[in-house]
GROMACS .gro file of C-alpha atoms in nm:
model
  249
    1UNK     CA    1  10.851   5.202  10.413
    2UNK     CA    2  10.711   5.526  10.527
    3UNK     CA    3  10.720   5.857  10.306
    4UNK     CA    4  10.956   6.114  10.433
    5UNK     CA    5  10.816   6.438  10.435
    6UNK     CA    6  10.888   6.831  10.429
    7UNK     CA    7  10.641   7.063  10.711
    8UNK     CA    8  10.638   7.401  10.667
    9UNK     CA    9  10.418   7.684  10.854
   10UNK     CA   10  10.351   7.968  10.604
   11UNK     CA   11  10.201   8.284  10.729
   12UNK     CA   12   9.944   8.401  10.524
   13UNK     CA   13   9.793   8.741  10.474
   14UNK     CA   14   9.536   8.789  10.196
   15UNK     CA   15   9.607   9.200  10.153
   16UNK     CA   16   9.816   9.410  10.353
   17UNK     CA   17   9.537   9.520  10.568
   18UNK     CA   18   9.402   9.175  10.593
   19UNK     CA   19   9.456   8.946  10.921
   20UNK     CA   20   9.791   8.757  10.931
   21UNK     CA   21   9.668   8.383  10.961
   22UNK     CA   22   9.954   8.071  10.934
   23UNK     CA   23   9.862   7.754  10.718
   24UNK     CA   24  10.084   7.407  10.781
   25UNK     CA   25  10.167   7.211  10.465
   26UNK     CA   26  10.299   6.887  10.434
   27UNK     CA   27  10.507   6.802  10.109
   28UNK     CA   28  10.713   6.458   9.996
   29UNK     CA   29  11.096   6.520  10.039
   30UNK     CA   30  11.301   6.496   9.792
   31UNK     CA   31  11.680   6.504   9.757
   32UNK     CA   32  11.789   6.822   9.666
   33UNK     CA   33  11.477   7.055   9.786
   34UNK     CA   34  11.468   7.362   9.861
   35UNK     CA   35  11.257   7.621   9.947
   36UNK     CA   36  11.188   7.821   9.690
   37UNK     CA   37  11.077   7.514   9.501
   38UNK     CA   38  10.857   7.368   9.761
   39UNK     CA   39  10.678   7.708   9.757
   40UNK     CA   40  10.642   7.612   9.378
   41UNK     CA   41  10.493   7.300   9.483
   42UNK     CA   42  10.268   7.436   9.750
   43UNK     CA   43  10.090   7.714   9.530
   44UNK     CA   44  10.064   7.455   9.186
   45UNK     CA   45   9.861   7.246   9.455
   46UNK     CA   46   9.714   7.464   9.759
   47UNK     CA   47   9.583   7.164   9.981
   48UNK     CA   48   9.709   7.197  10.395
   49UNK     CA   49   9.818   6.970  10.538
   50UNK     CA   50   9.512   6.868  10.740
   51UNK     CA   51   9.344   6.784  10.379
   52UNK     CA   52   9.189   7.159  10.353
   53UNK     CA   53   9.189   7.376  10.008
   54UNK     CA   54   9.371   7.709  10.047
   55UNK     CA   55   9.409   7.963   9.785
   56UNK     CA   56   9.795   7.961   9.597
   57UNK     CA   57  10.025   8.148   9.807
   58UNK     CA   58  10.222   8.448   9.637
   59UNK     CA   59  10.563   8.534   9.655
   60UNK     CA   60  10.829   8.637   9.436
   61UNK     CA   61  11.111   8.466   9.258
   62UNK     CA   62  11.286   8.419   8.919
   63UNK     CA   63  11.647   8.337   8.825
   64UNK     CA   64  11.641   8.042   9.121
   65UNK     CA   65  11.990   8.085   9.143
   66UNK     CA   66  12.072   8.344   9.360
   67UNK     CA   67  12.115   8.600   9.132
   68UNK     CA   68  11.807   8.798   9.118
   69UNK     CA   69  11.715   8.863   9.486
   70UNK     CA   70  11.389   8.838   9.447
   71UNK     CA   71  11.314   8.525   9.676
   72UNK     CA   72  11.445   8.691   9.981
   73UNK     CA   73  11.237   8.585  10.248
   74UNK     CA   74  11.181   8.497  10.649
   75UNK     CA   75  11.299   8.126  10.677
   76UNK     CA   76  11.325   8.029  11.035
   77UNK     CA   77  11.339   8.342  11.147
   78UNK     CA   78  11.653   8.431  10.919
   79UNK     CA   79  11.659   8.666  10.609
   80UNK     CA   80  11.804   8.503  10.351
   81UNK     CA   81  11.710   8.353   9.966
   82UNK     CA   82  11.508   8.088   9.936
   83UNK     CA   83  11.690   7.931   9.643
   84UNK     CA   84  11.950   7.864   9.793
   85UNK     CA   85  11.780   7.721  10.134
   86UNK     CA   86  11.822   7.358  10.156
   87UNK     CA   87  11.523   7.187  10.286
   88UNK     CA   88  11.776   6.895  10.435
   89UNK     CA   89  11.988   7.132  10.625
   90UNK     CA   90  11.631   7.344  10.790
   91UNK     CA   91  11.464   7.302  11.124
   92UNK     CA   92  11.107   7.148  11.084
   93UNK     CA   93  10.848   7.252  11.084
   94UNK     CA   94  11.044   7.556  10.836
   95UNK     CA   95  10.842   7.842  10.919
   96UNK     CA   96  10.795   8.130  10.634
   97UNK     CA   97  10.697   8.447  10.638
   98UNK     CA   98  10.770   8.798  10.455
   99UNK     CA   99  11.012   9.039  10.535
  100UNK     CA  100  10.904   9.267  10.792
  101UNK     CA  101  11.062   9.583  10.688
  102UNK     CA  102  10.874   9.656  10.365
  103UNK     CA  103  10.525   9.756  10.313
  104UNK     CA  104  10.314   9.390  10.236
  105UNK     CA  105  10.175   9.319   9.897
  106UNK     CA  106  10.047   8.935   9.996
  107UNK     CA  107  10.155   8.632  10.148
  108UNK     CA  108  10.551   8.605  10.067
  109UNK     CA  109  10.538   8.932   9.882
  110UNK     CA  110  10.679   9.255   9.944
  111UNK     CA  111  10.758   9.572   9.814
  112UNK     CA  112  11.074   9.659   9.830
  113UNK     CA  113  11.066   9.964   9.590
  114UNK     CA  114  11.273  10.215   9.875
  115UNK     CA  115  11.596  10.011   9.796
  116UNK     CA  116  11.544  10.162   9.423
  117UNK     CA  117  11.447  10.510   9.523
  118UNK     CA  118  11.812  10.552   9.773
  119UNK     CA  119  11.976  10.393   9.453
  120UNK     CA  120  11.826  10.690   9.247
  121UNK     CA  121  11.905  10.919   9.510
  122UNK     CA  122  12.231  10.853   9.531
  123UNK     CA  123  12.308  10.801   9.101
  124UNK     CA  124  12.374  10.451   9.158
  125UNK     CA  125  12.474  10.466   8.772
  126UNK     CA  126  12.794  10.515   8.562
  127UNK     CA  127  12.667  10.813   8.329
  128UNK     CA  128  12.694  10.780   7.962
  129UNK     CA  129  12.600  11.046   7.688
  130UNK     CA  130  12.379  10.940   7.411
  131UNK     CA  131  12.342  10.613   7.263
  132UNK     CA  132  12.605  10.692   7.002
  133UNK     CA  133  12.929  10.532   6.998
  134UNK     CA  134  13.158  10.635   7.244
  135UNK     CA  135  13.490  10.408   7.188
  136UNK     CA  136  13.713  10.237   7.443
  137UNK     CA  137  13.570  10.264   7.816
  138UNK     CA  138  13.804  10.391   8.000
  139UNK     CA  139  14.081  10.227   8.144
  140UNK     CA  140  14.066  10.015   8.451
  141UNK     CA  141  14.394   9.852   8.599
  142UNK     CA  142  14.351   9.487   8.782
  143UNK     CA  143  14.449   9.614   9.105
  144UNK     CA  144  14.105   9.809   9.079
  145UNK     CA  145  13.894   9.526   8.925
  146UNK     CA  146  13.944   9.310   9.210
  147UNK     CA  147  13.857   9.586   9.432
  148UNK     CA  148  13.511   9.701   9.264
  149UNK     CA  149  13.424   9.279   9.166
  150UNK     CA  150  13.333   9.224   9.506
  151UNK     CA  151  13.088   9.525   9.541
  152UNK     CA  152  12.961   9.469   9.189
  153UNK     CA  153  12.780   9.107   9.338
  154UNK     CA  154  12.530   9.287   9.481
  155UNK     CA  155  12.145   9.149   9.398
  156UNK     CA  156  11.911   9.381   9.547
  157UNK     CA  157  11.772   9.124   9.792
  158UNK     CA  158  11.769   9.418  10.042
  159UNK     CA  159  11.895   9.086  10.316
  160UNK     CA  160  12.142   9.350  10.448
  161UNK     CA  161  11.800   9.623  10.537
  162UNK     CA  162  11.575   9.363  10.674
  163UNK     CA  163  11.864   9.259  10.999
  164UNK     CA  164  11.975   9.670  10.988
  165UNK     CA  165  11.817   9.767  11.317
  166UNK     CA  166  11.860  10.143  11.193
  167UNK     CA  167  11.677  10.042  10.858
  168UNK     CA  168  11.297  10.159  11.000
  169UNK     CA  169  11.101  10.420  10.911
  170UNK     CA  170  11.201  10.647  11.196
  171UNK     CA  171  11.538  10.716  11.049
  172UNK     CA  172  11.517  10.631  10.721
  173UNK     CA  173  11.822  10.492  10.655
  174UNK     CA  174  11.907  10.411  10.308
  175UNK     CA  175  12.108  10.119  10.425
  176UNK     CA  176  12.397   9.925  10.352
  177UNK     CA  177  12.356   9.794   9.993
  178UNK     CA  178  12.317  10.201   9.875
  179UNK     CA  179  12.632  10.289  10.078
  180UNK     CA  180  12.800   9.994   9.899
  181UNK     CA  181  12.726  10.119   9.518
  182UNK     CA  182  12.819  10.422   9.636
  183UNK     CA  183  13.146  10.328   9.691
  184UNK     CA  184  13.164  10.098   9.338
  185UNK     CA  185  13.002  10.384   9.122
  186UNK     CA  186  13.260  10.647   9.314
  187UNK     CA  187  13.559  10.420   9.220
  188UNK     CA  188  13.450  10.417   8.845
  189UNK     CA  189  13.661  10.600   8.601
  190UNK     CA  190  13.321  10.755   8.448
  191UNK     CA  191  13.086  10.692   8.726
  192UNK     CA  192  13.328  10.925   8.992
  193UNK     CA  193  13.201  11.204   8.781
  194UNK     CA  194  12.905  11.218   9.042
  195UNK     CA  195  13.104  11.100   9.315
  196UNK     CA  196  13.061  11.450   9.528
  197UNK     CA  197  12.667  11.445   9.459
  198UNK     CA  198  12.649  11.084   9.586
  199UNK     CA  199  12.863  11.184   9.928
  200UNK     CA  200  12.639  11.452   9.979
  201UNK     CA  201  12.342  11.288   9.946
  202UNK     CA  202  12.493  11.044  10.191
  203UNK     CA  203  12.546  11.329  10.415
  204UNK     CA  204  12.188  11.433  10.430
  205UNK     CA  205  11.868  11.292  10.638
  206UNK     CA  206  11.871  10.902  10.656
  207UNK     CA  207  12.220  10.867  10.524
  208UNK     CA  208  12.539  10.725  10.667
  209UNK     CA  209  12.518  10.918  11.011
  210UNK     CA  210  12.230  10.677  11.061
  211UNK     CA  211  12.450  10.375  11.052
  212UNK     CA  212  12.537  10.226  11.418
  213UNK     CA  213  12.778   9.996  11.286
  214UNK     CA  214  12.569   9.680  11.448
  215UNK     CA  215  12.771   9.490  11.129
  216UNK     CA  216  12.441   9.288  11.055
  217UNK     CA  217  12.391   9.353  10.721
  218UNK     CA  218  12.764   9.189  10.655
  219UNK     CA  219  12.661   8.859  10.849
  220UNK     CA  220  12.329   8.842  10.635
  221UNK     CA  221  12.467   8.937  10.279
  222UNK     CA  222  12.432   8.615  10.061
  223UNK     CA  223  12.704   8.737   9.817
  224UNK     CA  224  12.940   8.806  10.116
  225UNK     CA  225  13.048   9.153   9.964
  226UNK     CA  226  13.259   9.339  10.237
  227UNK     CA  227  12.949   9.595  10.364
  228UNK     CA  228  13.101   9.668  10.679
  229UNK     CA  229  13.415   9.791  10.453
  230UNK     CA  230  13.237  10.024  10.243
  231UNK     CA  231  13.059  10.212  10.494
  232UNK     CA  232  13.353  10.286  10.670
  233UNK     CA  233  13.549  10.426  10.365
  234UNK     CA  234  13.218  10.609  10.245
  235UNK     CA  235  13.175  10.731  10.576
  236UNK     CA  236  13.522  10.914  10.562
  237UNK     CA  237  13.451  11.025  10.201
  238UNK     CA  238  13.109  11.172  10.353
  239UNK     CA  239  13.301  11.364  10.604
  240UNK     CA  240  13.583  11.505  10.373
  241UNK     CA  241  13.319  11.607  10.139
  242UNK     CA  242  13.142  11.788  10.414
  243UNK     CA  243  13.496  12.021  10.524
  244UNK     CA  244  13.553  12.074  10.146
  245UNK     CA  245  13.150  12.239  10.095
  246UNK     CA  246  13.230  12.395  10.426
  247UNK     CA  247  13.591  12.539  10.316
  248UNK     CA  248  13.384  12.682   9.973
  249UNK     CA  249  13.130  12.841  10.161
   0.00000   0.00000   0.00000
C-alpha cells in the first residue's frame, strides 16, 4: 500500500535583501497534521523533495495553540495561523510564504514590531501606580465583562493588517487590532483614565480616518472578535473627542 503524503511549496528567502527562491517538500501524512508542525518536521530534516539538502527554514511559533500569534503566516494564499491549519482540510501542493506587509527577517519570518509601536502610541495599557498594594480593582458589572471578553481575545497575530488594504506604508494605518484595544482599554474602569489621549491619537496621521471600512480584517480575525464593531464606536468617540478639543480651544 502506497504512503500518503503532504506537498508543500515554501518560498524561501535567505535575508531580506536576498532573492525570493521556492523549495517543494514532500512529508508522510499523518492524521491530525498541521502546518505549523510539518514546518517542524521540514526544518529538523531540510531534504526537498527531489532528494536535495536545503538549509532549515525559519519561522516563528510557540504556544501551538492559537494563543500566541506568532505562527501567522501565508497558507494558500490566506493569512491565518498555522496551528490551527489542518493539513487534511488544505489544497496541495499547500503553498507558504511570509506575510507581505512587514519588513522580512527570513524565510517564514517577519517583523511585525509596528503592531507594538500603535499599541504604545495609543496606551494600550490599564495604568497602575507603583508596585505597592493597591486593594480591590475596581468594580466591573457582568453586563460589561461580556462586552470587553470578546475584545480581550486578541493575539497580536496582526491577521487583521496583513488583508487591511489601507494597512501599507503610504497611510500608515495603525489598523484594526489597535482600534480594538482602544476600545477595551477605554471601557476599563482604570484604563479610561487615558481614554481622551488614546482618541486623539486615533485622530491624528494614520489613525481611524484611514480606515475604508473594506471589513477584511473581521473575516480574517482567528479569534472572531467583533473588529468591524469597534471601529465604528471608536470612530464616533474619535469624532466627539475632536468637537470637545475644538469647543476648549
Amino acid at each position: 500500500m502506497a504512503t500518503k503524503t503532504v506537498k508543500f511549496e515554501i518560498k524561501r528567502q535567505a535575508s531580506p535583501d536576498a532573492p525570493a527562491t521556492w523549495e517543494n517538500f514532500e512529508l508522510e501524512w499523518r492524521p491530525g497534521m498541521n502546518v505549523i508542525s510539518a514546518m517542524m518536521e521540514i526544518a529538523a530534516n531540510p531534504v526537498t523533495a527531489d532528494g536535495r539538502a536545503t538549509t532549515p527554514i525559519t519561522y516563528d511559533s510557540n504556544c501551538l495553540e492559537e494563543i500566541c500569534g506568532s505562527c501567522a503566516m501565508l497558507i494558500n494564499g490566506k493569512a491565518r495561523m498555522a496551528c490551527s491549519a489542518l493539513v487534511e482540510n488544505l489544497e496541495q501542493p499547500i503553498k507558504i510564504a511570509p506575510l507581505s506587509k512587514f519588513p522580512l527577517v527570513r524565510d517564514l519570518q517577519v517583523d511585525r514590531s509596528v503592531l507594538f509601536e500603535n499599541l504604545m502610541r495609543v496606551k494600550a495599557w490599564v495604568p497602575v501606580d507603583g508596585t505597592y498594594d493597591l486593594g480591590s480593582g475596581p468594580r466591573v458589572f457582568p453586563q460589561q465583562q461580556e462586552a470587553n471578553y470578546p475584545l480581550s481575545n486578541c493575539i497580536s497575530c496582526t491577521c487583521c493588517m496583513e488583508v487591511c488594504p489601507q494597512f501599507n506604508d503610504e497611510t500608515n494605518f495603525v489598523g484594526a487590532a489597535t482600534i480594538a484595544q482602544v476600545k477595551l482599554f477605554n471601557n476599563h474602569p482604570t484604563g479610561k483614565v487615558f481614554a481622551e489621549e488614546r482618541l486623539r491619537a486615533l485622530a491624528g496621521d494614520g489613525g481611524i480616518q484611514e480606515c475604508g471600512f473594506a471589513q477584511n480584517c473581521v473575516e480574517a480575525c482567528p479569534k472572531q472578535i467583533p473588529l468591524t464593531n469597534a471601529i465604528s464606536d471608536i470612530g464616533r468617540d474619535v469624532l466627539v473627542q475632536k468637537a470637545k478639543d475644538f469647543l476648549r480651544g
